[in-house]
Amino acid sequence: REGAGTTAVKVEKQGDGFVAKQLWQAKEAPGRFNTPVLKDGLLYGLAPVGRGATNLYCMKADTGDVLWTDSAKRGECGAVLDAGDVLLALSSDSQLVAFKPSDKGYMELAKYKAADSPTWAVPIIAGKRVFVKDKDSLTLWTLE
């Protein structure tokens, strides 16, 4: 639900079952309509910034501290994917961006209009190929 923030839990074996232990909760932390990507101890995702818009963010996975958010207004939801040396983000406004994973700030490497209509589906990475689904088509992008 909106305004719930982000919560980190650890699942541990206890007796014959398992229990979830809350590690931290950041009520002001970003996150909505997407699951962040964990890379090198940092979480990257899309956070709501107003009606129908999101920003990319980076936060520390061990504390929930937000390190940065970018200033570009993106579609209302989307996904961030780990593509090795770069992260890819596709928001519902059909913009596919490649950015450098870093705790220092947002560093965009490339940006493409990936489709002619909104992209609500999570893109698929297969090797150096990225499949993007919009309302009417499935497009293959290749990374060089």
GROMACS .gro file of N, CA and C in nm:
model
  432
    1ARG      N    1   0.084  -0.119   0.000
    1ARG     CA    2   0.000   0.000   0.000
    1ARG      C    3   0.087   0.124   0.000
    2GLU      N    4   0.038   0.234  -0.058
    2GLU     CA    5   0.116   0.356  -0.068
    2GLU      C    6   0.147   0.410   0.070
    3GLY      N    7   0.270   0.456   0.089
    3GLY     CA    8   0.312   0.512   0.216
    3GLY      C    9   0.362   0.409   0.315
    4ALA      N   10   0.361   0.280   0.278
    4ALA     CA   11   0.405   0.175   0.370
    4ALA      C   12   0.557   0.168   0.379
    5GLY      N   13   0.628   0.227   0.282
    5GLY     CA   14   0.773   0.224   0.285
    5GLY      C   15   0.828   0.090   0.242
    6THR      N   16   0.946   0.059   0.292
    6THR     CA   17   1.015  -0.064   0.258
    6THR      C   18   1.056  -0.136   0.386
    7THR      N   19   1.040  -0.266   0.388
    7THR     CA   20   1.075  -0.347   0.505
    7THR      C   21   1.167  -0.459   0.463
    8ALA      N   22   1.271  -0.482   0.542
    8ALA     CA   23   1.363  -0.594   0.519
    8ALA      C   24   1.338  -0.699   0.626
    9VAL      N   25   1.327  -0.825   0.585
    9VAL     CA   26   1.308  -0.934   0.678
    9VAL      C   27   1.410  -1.044   0.650
   10LYS      N   28   1.439  -1.121   0.751
   10LYS     CA   29   1.526  -1.238   0.738
   10LYS      C   30   1.446  -1.359   0.779
   11VAL      N   31   1.442  -1.461   0.694
   11VAL     CA   32   1.371  -1.584   0.725
   11VAL      C   33   1.471  -1.681   0.785
   12GLU      N   34   1.438  -1.731   0.905
   12GLU     CA   35   1.527  -1.822   0.977
   12GLU      C   36   1.453  -1.949   1.017
   13LYS      N   37   1.527  -2.058   1.020
   13LYS     CA   38   1.471  -2.184   1.067
   13LYS      C   39   1.460  -2.178   1.219
   14GLN      N   40   1.344  -2.218   1.269
   14GLN     CA   41   1.322  -2.221   1.413
   14GLN      C   42   1.244  -2.348   1.445
   15GLY      N   43   1.311  -2.442   1.509
   15GLY     CA   44   1.249  -2.570   1.537
   15GLY      C   45   1.216  -2.642   1.407
   16ASP      N   46   1.089  -2.684   1.393
   16ASP     CA   47   1.045  -2.753   1.272
   16ASP      C   48   0.991  -2.657   1.165
   17GLY      N   49   0.993  -2.528   1.194
   17GLY     CA   50   0.937  -2.432   1.099
   17GLY      C   51   1.033  -2.318   1.070
   18PHE      N   52   0.977  -2.213   1.019
   18PHE     CA   53   1.053  -2.093   0.984
   18PHE      C   54   0.983  -1.971   1.041
   19VAL      N   55   1.060  -1.870   1.075
   19VAL     CA   56   1.005  -1.742   1.121
   19VAL      C   57   1.070  -1.629   1.042
   20ALA      N   58   0.995  -1.522   1.026
   20ALA     CA   59   1.047  -1.403   0.959
   20ALA      C   60   1.078  -1.299   1.066
   21LYS      N   61   1.201  -1.254   1.068
   21LYS     CA   62   1.246  -1.154   1.164
   21LYS      C   63   1.268  -1.022   1.089
   22GLN      N   64   1.201  -0.916   1.135
   22GLN     CA   65   1.218  -0.786   1.071
   22GLN      C   66   1.356  -0.731   1.103
   23LEU      N   67   1.431  -0.691   0.998
   23LEU     CA   68   1.564  -0.634   1.017
   23LEU      C   69   1.557  -0.482   1.026
   24TRP      N   70   1.479  -0.421   0.938
   24TRP     CA   71   1.458  -0.277   0.942
   24TRP      C   72   1.333  -0.241   0.864
   25GLN      N   73   1.281  -0.124   0.896
   25GLN     CA   74   1.168  -0.070   0.820
   25GLN      C   75   1.194   0.078   0.798
   26ALA      N   76   1.185   0.121   0.674
   26ALA     CA   77   1.204   0.261   0.637
   26ALA      C   78   1.073   0.313   0.583
   27LYS      N   79   0.997   0.382   0.667
   27LYS     CA   80   0.864   0.428   0.627
   27LYS      C   81   0.869   0.527   0.512
   28GLU      N   82   0.975   0.605   0.501
   28GLU     CA   83   0.985   0.704   0.395
   28GLU      C   84   1.059   0.650   0.273
   29ALA      N   85   1.101   0.524   0.279
   29ALA     CA   86   1.178   0.467   0.168
   29ALA      C   87   1.088   0.441   0.048
   30PRO      N   88   1.147   0.445  -0.070
   30PRO     CA   89   1.070   0.427  -0.193
   30PRO      C   90   1.026   0.284  -0.216
   31GLY      N   91   0.948   0.267  -0.321
   31GLY     CA   92   0.909   0.134  -0.365
   31GLY      C   93   0.759   0.122  -0.378
   32ARG      N   94   0.715   0.084  -0.496
   32ARG     CA   95   0.573   0.061  -0.522
   32ARG      C   96   0.562   0.004  -0.662
   33PHE      N   97   0.482  -0.099  -0.678
   33PHE     CA   98   0.455  -0.161  -0.808
   33PHE      C   99   0.579  -0.218  -0.876
   34ASN      N  100   0.684  -0.246  -0.802
   34ASN     CA  101   0.801  -0.312  -0.861
   34ASN      C  102   0.885  -0.371  -0.749
   35THR      N  103   0.964  -0.469  -0.785
   35THR     CA  104   1.056  -0.530  -0.690
   35THR      C  105   1.196  -0.478  -0.722
   36PRO      N  106   1.265  -0.424  -0.622
   36PRO     CA  107   1.399  -0.372  -0.651
   36PRO      C  108   1.498  -0.484  -0.683
   37VAL      N  109   1.608  -0.445  -0.745
   37VAL     CA  110   1.717  -0.537  -0.779
   37VAL      C  111   1.828  -0.517  -0.676
   38LEU      N  112   1.881  -0.628  -0.624
   38LEU     CA  113   1.993  -0.624  -0.531
   38LEU      C  114   2.122  -0.646  -0.608
   39LYS      N  115   2.215  -0.551  -0.596
   39LYS     CA  116   2.345  -0.562  -0.662
   39LYS      C  117   2.450  -0.501  -0.570
   40ASP      N  118   2.547  -0.583  -0.531
   40ASP     CA  119   2.658  -0.537  -0.448
   40ASP      C  120   2.612  -0.463  -0.322
   41GLY      N  121   2.512  -0.516  -0.255
   41GLY     CA  122   2.465  -0.458  -0.130
   41GLY      C  123   2.374  -0.338  -0.145
   42LEU      N  124   2.334  -0.306  -0.268
   42LEU     CA  125   2.248  -0.191  -0.294
   42LEU      C  126   2.121  -0.237  -0.364
   43LEU      N  127   2.011  -0.171  -0.332
   43LEU     CA  128   1.882  -0.198  -0.396
   43LEU      C  129   1.851  -0.085  -0.494
   44TYR      N  130   1.810  -0.122  -0.616
   44TYR     CA  131   1.773  -0.025  -0.719
   44TYR      C  132   1.630  -0.054  -0.761
   45GLY      N  133   1.550   0.052  -0.772
   45GLY     CA  134   1.412   0.033  -0.812
   45GLY      C  135   1.350   0.163  -0.858
   46LEU      N  136   1.218   0.162  -0.871
   46LEU     CA  137   1.141   0.279  -0.912
   46LEU      C  138   1.048   0.319  -0.799
   47ALA      N  139   1.046   0.448  -0.768
   47ALA     CA  140   0.965   0.500  -0.658
   47ALA      C  141   0.864   0.601  -0.711
   48PRO      N  142   0.742   0.601  -0.656
   48PRO     CA  143   0.643   0.699  -0.699
   48PRO      C  144   0.683   0.840  -0.656
   49VAL      N  145   0.661   0.938  -0.745
   49VAL     CA  146   0.692   1.078  -0.713
   49VAL      C  147   0.575   1.169  -0.745
   50GLY      N  148   0.460   1.114  -0.755
   50GLY     CA  149   0.342   1.194  -0.787
   50GLY      C  150   0.253   1.114  -0.881
   51ARG      N  151   0.145   1.173  -0.917
   51ARG     CA  152   0.046   1.104  -1.000
   51ARG      C  153   0.106   1.060  -1.133
   52GLY      N  154   0.113   0.930  -1.154
   52GLY     CA  155   0.157   0.874  -1.280
   52GLY      C  156   0.305   0.888  -1.312
   53ALA      N  157   0.389   0.907  -1.211
   53ALA     CA  158   0.532   0.923  -1.239
   53ALA      C  159   0.616   0.851  -1.133
   54THR      N  160   0.734   0.809  -1.175
   54THR     CA  161   0.830   0.745  -1.085
   54THR      C  162   0.970   0.801  -1.112
   55ASN      N  163   1.059   0.777  -1.015
   55ASN     CA  164   1.202   0.806  -1.029
   55ASN      C  165   1.278   0.680  -0.993
   56LEU      N  166   1.396   0.665  -1.050
   56LEU     CA  167   1.486   0.558  -1.008
   56LEU      C  168   1.547   0.595  -0.874
   57TYR      N  169   1.578   0.493  -0.793
   57TYR     CA  170   1.643   0.518  -0.664
   57TYR      C  171   1.747   0.411  -0.636
   58CYS      N  172   1.833   0.441  -0.540
   58CYS     CA  173   1.931   0.347  -0.487
   58CYS      C  174   1.928   0.356  -0.335
   59MET      N  175   1.923   0.242  -0.269
   59MET     CA  176   1.924   0.242  -0.123
   59MET      C  177   2.014   0.129  -0.072
   60LYS      N  178   2.065   0.147   0.049
   60LYS     CA  179   2.150   0.045   0.111
   60LYS      C  180   2.062  -0.070   0.158
   61ALA      N  181   2.096  -0.191   0.119
   61ALA     CA  182   2.015  -0.307   0.154
   61ALA      C  183   2.023  -0.342   0.302
   62ASP      N  184   2.134  -0.308   0.368
   62ASP     CA  185   2.148  -0.346   0.508
   62ASP      C  186   2.083  -0.248   0.606
   63THR      N  187   2.052  -0.125   0.561
   63THR     CA  188   1.995  -0.026   0.652
   63THR      C  189   1.865   0.037   0.602
   64GLY      N  190   1.843   0.037   0.470
   64GLY     CA  191   1.727   0.104   0.413
   64GLY      C  192   1.751   0.252   0.385
   65ASP      N  193   1.874   0.299   0.406
   65ASP     CA  194   1.905   0.439   0.378
   65ASP      C  195   1.903   0.464   0.228
   66VAL      N  196   1.827   0.566   0.186
   66VAL     CA  197   1.822   0.603   0.045
   66VAL      C  198   1.946   0.686   0.013
   67LEU      N  199   2.023   0.641  -0.087
   67LEU     CA  200   2.146   0.710  -0.123
   67LEU      C  201   2.123   0.815  -0.231
   68TRP      N  202   2.034   0.785  -0.326
   68TRP     CA  203   2.001   0.884  -0.430
   68TRP      C  204   1.870   0.848  -0.497
   69THR      N  205   1.810   0.947  -0.559
   69THR     CA  206   1.699   0.930  -0.652
   69THR      C  207   1.731   1.018  -0.773
   70ASP      N  208   1.692   0.973  -0.891
   70ASP     CA  209   1.717   1.055  -1.010
   70ASP      C  210   1.605   1.158  -1.024
   71SER      N  211   1.623   1.254  -1.112
   71SER     CA  212   1.526   1.361  -1.125
   71SER      C  213   1.429   1.344  -1.242
   72ALA      N  214   1.454   1.246  -1.329
   72ALA     CA  215   1.367   1.227  -1.446
   72ALA      C  216   1.233   1.168  -1.403
   73LYS      N  217   1.127   1.221  -1.456
   73LYS     CA  218   0.994   1.164  -1.430
   73LYS      C  219   0.971   1.055  -1.534
   74ARG      N  220   0.947   0.934  -1.485
   74ARG     CA  221   0.927   0.818  -1.572
   74ARG      C  222   0.782   0.774  -1.563
   75GLY      N  223   0.745   0.668  -1.634
   75GLY     CA  224   0.609   0.615  -1.629
   75GLY      C  225   0.569   0.576  -1.488
   76GLU      N  226   0.444   0.539  -1.471
   76GLU     CA  227   0.393   0.514  -1.336
   76GLU      C  228   0.441   0.383  -1.273
   77CYS      N  229   0.498   0.294  -1.351
   77CYS     CA  230   0.556   0.172  -1.294
   77CYS      C  231   0.661   0.120  -1.391
   78GLY      N  232   0.728   0.014  -1.353
   78GLY     CA  233   0.831  -0.042  -1.440
   78GLY      C  234   0.914  -0.145  -1.367
   79ALA      N  235   1.030  -0.174  -1.424
   79ALA     CA  236   1.118  -0.275  -1.366
   79ALA      C  237   1.263  -0.236  -1.388
   80VAL      N  238   1.348  -0.276  -1.293
   80VAL     CA  239   1.492  -0.262  -1.305
   80VAL      C  240   1.549  -0.402  -1.311
   81LEU      N  241   1.641  -0.425  -1.405
   81LEU     CA  242   1.701  -0.557  -1.424
   81LEU      C  243   1.853  -0.547  -1.423
   82ASP      N  244   1.918  -0.649  -1.370
   82ASP     CA  245   2.064  -0.658  -1.367
   82ASP      C  246   2.112  -0.716  -1.500
   83ALA      N  247   2.191  -0.639  -1.573
   83ALA     CA  248   2.245  -0.684  -1.702
   83ALA      C  249   2.397  -0.691  -1.696
   84GLY      N  250   2.451  -0.728  -1.582
   84GLY     CA  251   2.596  -0.741  -1.568
   84GLY      C  252   2.660  -0.611  -1.525
   85ASP      N  253   2.734  -0.546  -1.616
   85ASP     CA  254   2.804  -0.422  -1.584
   85ASP      C  255   2.710  -0.302  -1.575
   86VAL      N  256   2.588  -0.317  -1.626
   86VAL     CA  257   2.489  -0.209  -1.623
   86VAL      C  258   2.358  -0.260  -1.567
   87LEU      N  259   2.273  -0.168  -1.528
   87LEU     CA  260   2.136  -0.199  -1.493
   87LEU      C  261   2.047  -0.142  -1.602
   88LEU      N  262   1.940  -0.213  -1.633
   88LEU     CA  263   1.842  -0.167  -1.730
   88LEU      C  264   1.712  -0.136  -1.657
   89ALA      N  265   1.649  -0.027  -1.696
   89ALA     CA  266   1.519   0.008  -1.640
   89ALA      C  267   1.423   0.033  -1.756
   90LEU      N  268   1.306  -0.026  -1.746
   90LEU     CA  269   1.200  -0.002  -1.844
   90LEU      C  270   1.078   0.042  -1.766
   91SER      N  271   1.033   0.164  -1.793
   91SER     CA  272   0.914   0.215  -1.726
   91SER      C  273   0.796   0.212  -1.823
   92SER      N  274   0.676   0.230  -1.770
   92SER     CA  275   0.556   0.216  -1.852
   92SER      C  276   0.546   0.322  -1.961
   93ASP      N  277   0.631   0.424  -1.957
   93ASP     CA  278   0.633   0.523  -2.064
   93ASP      C  279   0.718   0.478  -2.183
   94SER      N  280   0.757   0.351  -2.183
   94SER     CA  281   0.829   0.286  -2.293
   94SER      C  282   0.974   0.331  -2.309
   95GLN      N  283   1.029   0.392  -2.206
   95GLN     CA  284   1.169   0.434  -2.210
   95GLN      C  285   1.256   0.326  -2.146
   96LEU      N  286   1.351   0.275  -2.223
   96LEU     CA  287   1.448   0.177  -2.175
   96LEU      C  288   1.578   0.252  -2.149
   97VAL      N  289   1.627   0.250  -2.025
   97VAL     CA  290   1.751   0.319  -1.993
   97VAL      C  291   1.853   0.219  -1.940
   98ALA      N  292   1.977   0.243  -1.973
   98ALA     CA  293   2.089   0.170  -1.916
   98ALA      C  294   2.162   0.267  -1.826
   99PHE      N  295   2.190   0.224  -1.701
   99PHE     CA  296   2.261   0.312  -1.609
   99PHE      C  297   2.363   0.232  -1.529
  100LYS      N  298   2.461   0.305  -1.479
  100LYS     CA  299   2.571   0.243  -1.406
  100LYS      C  300   2.530   0.219  -1.261
  101PRO      N  301   2.549   0.096  -1.211
  101PRO     CA  302   2.521   0.074  -1.069
  101PRO      C  303   2.626   0.147  -0.985
  102SER      N  304   2.580   0.235  -0.897
  102SER     CA  305   2.670   0.316  -0.816
  102SER      C  306   2.597   0.371  -0.695
  103ASP      N  307   2.667   0.384  -0.584
  103ASP     CA  308   2.609   0.448  -0.466
  103ASP      C  309   2.628   0.599  -0.469
  104LYS      N  310   2.700   0.651  -0.569
  104LYS     CA  311   2.735   0.793  -0.576
  104LYS      C  312   2.628   0.879  -0.643
  105GLY      N  313   2.541   0.819  -0.724
  105GLY     CA  314   2.438   0.895  -0.793
  105GLY      C  315   2.399   0.827  -0.922
  106TYR      N  316   2.294   0.879  -0.985
  106TYR     CA  317   2.243   0.823  -1.109
  106TYR      C  318   2.334   0.864  -1.224
  107MET      N  319   2.382   0.765  -1.300
  107MET     CA  320   2.468   0.790  -1.415
  107MET      C  321   2.410   0.715  -1.535
  108GLU      N  322   2.331   0.787  -1.616
  108GLU     CA  323   2.267   0.726  -1.734
  108GLU      C  324   2.370   0.705  -1.843
  109LEU      N  325   2.370   0.586  -1.901
  109LEU     CA  326   2.463   0.552  -2.009
  109LEU      C  327   2.395   0.556  -2.145
  110ALA      N  328   2.267   0.522  -2.151
  110ALA     CA  329   2.194   0.522  -2.277
  110ALA      C  330   2.045   0.526  -2.247
  111LYS      N  331   1.968   0.577  -2.344
  111LYS     CA  332   1.821   0.584  -2.329
  111LYS      C  333   1.760   0.562  -2.467
  112TYR      N  334   1.657   0.476  -2.472
  112TYR     CA  335   1.592   0.443  -2.598
  112TYR      C  336   1.441   0.441  -2.581
  113LYS      N  337   1.369   0.483  -2.683
  113LYS     CA  338   1.225   0.461  -2.688
  113LYS      C  339   1.208   0.317  -2.736
  114ALA      N  340   1.162   0.231  -2.648
  114ALA     CA  341   1.162   0.087  -2.674
  114ALA      C  342   1.033   0.036  -2.738
  115ALA      N  343   0.928   0.117  -2.738
  115ALA     CA  344   0.800   0.071  -2.792
  115ALA      C  345   0.714   0.191  -2.829
  116ASP      N  346   0.609   0.164  -2.907
  116ASP     CA  347   0.518   0.270  -2.950
  116ASP      C  348   0.397   0.287  -2.857
  117SER      N  349   0.377   0.195  -2.766
  117SER     CA  350   0.268   0.205  -2.669
  117SER      C  351   0.323   0.172  -2.531
  118PRO      N  352   0.245   0.194  -2.425
  118PRO     CA  353   0.297   0.169  -2.290
  118PRO      C  354   0.348   0.026  -2.271
  119THR      N  355   0.452   0.014  -2.192
  119THR     CA  356   0.517  -0.115  -2.164
  119THR      C  357   0.492  -0.150  -2.018
  120TRP      N  358   0.396  -0.237  -1.995
  120TRP     CA  359   0.360  -0.277  -1.859
  120TRP      C  360   0.428  -0.407  -1.819
  121ALA      N  361   0.471  -0.486  -1.914
  121ALA     CA  362   0.535  -0.615  -1.884
  121ALA      C  363   0.683  -0.595  -1.850
  122VAL      N  364   0.733  -0.679  -1.763
  122VAL     CA  365   0.875  -0.677  -1.729
  122VAL      C  366   0.954  -0.728  -1.850
  123PRO      N  367   1.060  -0.657  -1.891
  123PRO     CA  368   1.140  -0.706  -2.004
  123PRO      C  369   1.215  -0.833  -1.965
  124ILE      N  370   1.254  -0.909  -2.065
  124ILE     CA  371   1.328  -1.033  -2.043
  124ILE      C  372   1.469  -1.016  -2.100
  125ILE      N  373   1.570  -1.048  -2.019
  125ILE     CA  374   1.709  -1.046  -2.065
  125ILE      C  375   1.751  -1.190  -2.090
  126ALA      N  376   1.806  -1.215  -2.209
  126ALA     CA  377   1.858  -1.348  -2.245
  126ALA      C  378   1.993  -1.325  -2.314
  127GLY      N  379   2.100  -1.340  -2.236
  127GLY     CA  380   2.232  -1.311  -2.290
  127GLY      C  381   2.243  -1.164  -2.323
  128LYS      N  382   2.270  -1.132  -2.449
  128LYS     CA  383   2.281  -0.992  -2.492
  128LYS      C  384   2.153  -0.944  -2.560
  129ARG      N  385   2.045  -1.018  -2.538
  129ARG     CA  386   1.916  -0.982  -2.597
  129ARG      C  387   1.819  -0.936  -2.489
  130VAL      N  388   1.738  -0.836  -2.524
  130VAL     CA  389   1.634  -0.786  -2.433
  130VAL      C  390   1.503  -0.787  -2.510
  131PHE      N  391   1.405  -0.857  -2.457
  131PHE     CA  392   1.273  -0.865  -2.518
  131PHE      C  393   1.181  -0.767  -2.446
  132VAL      N  394   1.117  -0.679  -2.523
  132VAL     CA  395   1.027  -0.577  -2.468
  132VAL      C  396   0.888  -0.598  -2.526
  133LYS      N  397   0.788  -0.610  -2.439
  133LYS     CA  398   0.649  -0.631  -2.479
  133LYS      C  399   0.570  -0.504  -2.453
  134ASP      N  400   0.502  -0.453  -2.556
  134ASP     CA  401   0.407  -0.345  -2.536
  134ASP      C  402   0.267  -0.398  -2.565
  135LYS      N  403   0.171  -0.310  -2.587
  135LYS     CA  404   0.033  -0.353  -2.607
  135LYS      C  405   0.016  -0.447  -2.725
  136ASP      N  406   0.085  -0.417  -2.836
  136ASP     CA  407   0.060  -0.491  -2.959
  136ASP      C  408   0.176  -0.575  -3.011
  137SER      N  409   0.294  -0.561  -2.956
  137SER     CA  410   0.408  -0.630  -3.017
  137SER      C  411   0.513  -0.672  -2.914
  138LEU      N  412   0.602  -0.758  -2.960
  138LEU     CA  413   0.717  -0.800  -2.883
  138LEU      C  414   0.839  -0.763  -2.966
  139THR      N  415   0.929  -0.683  -2.909
  139THR     CA  416   1.046  -0.632  -2.981
  139THR      C  417   1.172  -0.689  -2.919
  140LEU      N  418   1.267  -0.726  -3.004
  140LEU     CA  419   1.397  -0.776  -2.959
  140LEU      C  420   1.500  -0.666  -2.975
  141TRP      N  421   1.568  -0.634  -2.864
  141TRP     CA  422   1.680  -0.540  -2.864
  141TRP      C  423   1.806  -0.622  -2.837
  142THR      N  424   1.917  -0.585  -2.899
  142THR     CA  425   2.043  -0.653  -2.870
  142THR      C  426   2.141  -0.554  -2.811
  143LEU      N  427   2.219  -0.601  -2.715
  143LEU     CA  428   2.320  -0.519  -2.648
  143LEU      C  429   2.455  -0.546  -2.712
  144GLU      N  430   2.529  -0.443  -2.740
  144GLU     CA  431   2.664  -0.457  -2.798
  144GLU      C  432   2.767  -0.410  -2.698
   0.00000   0.00000   0.00000
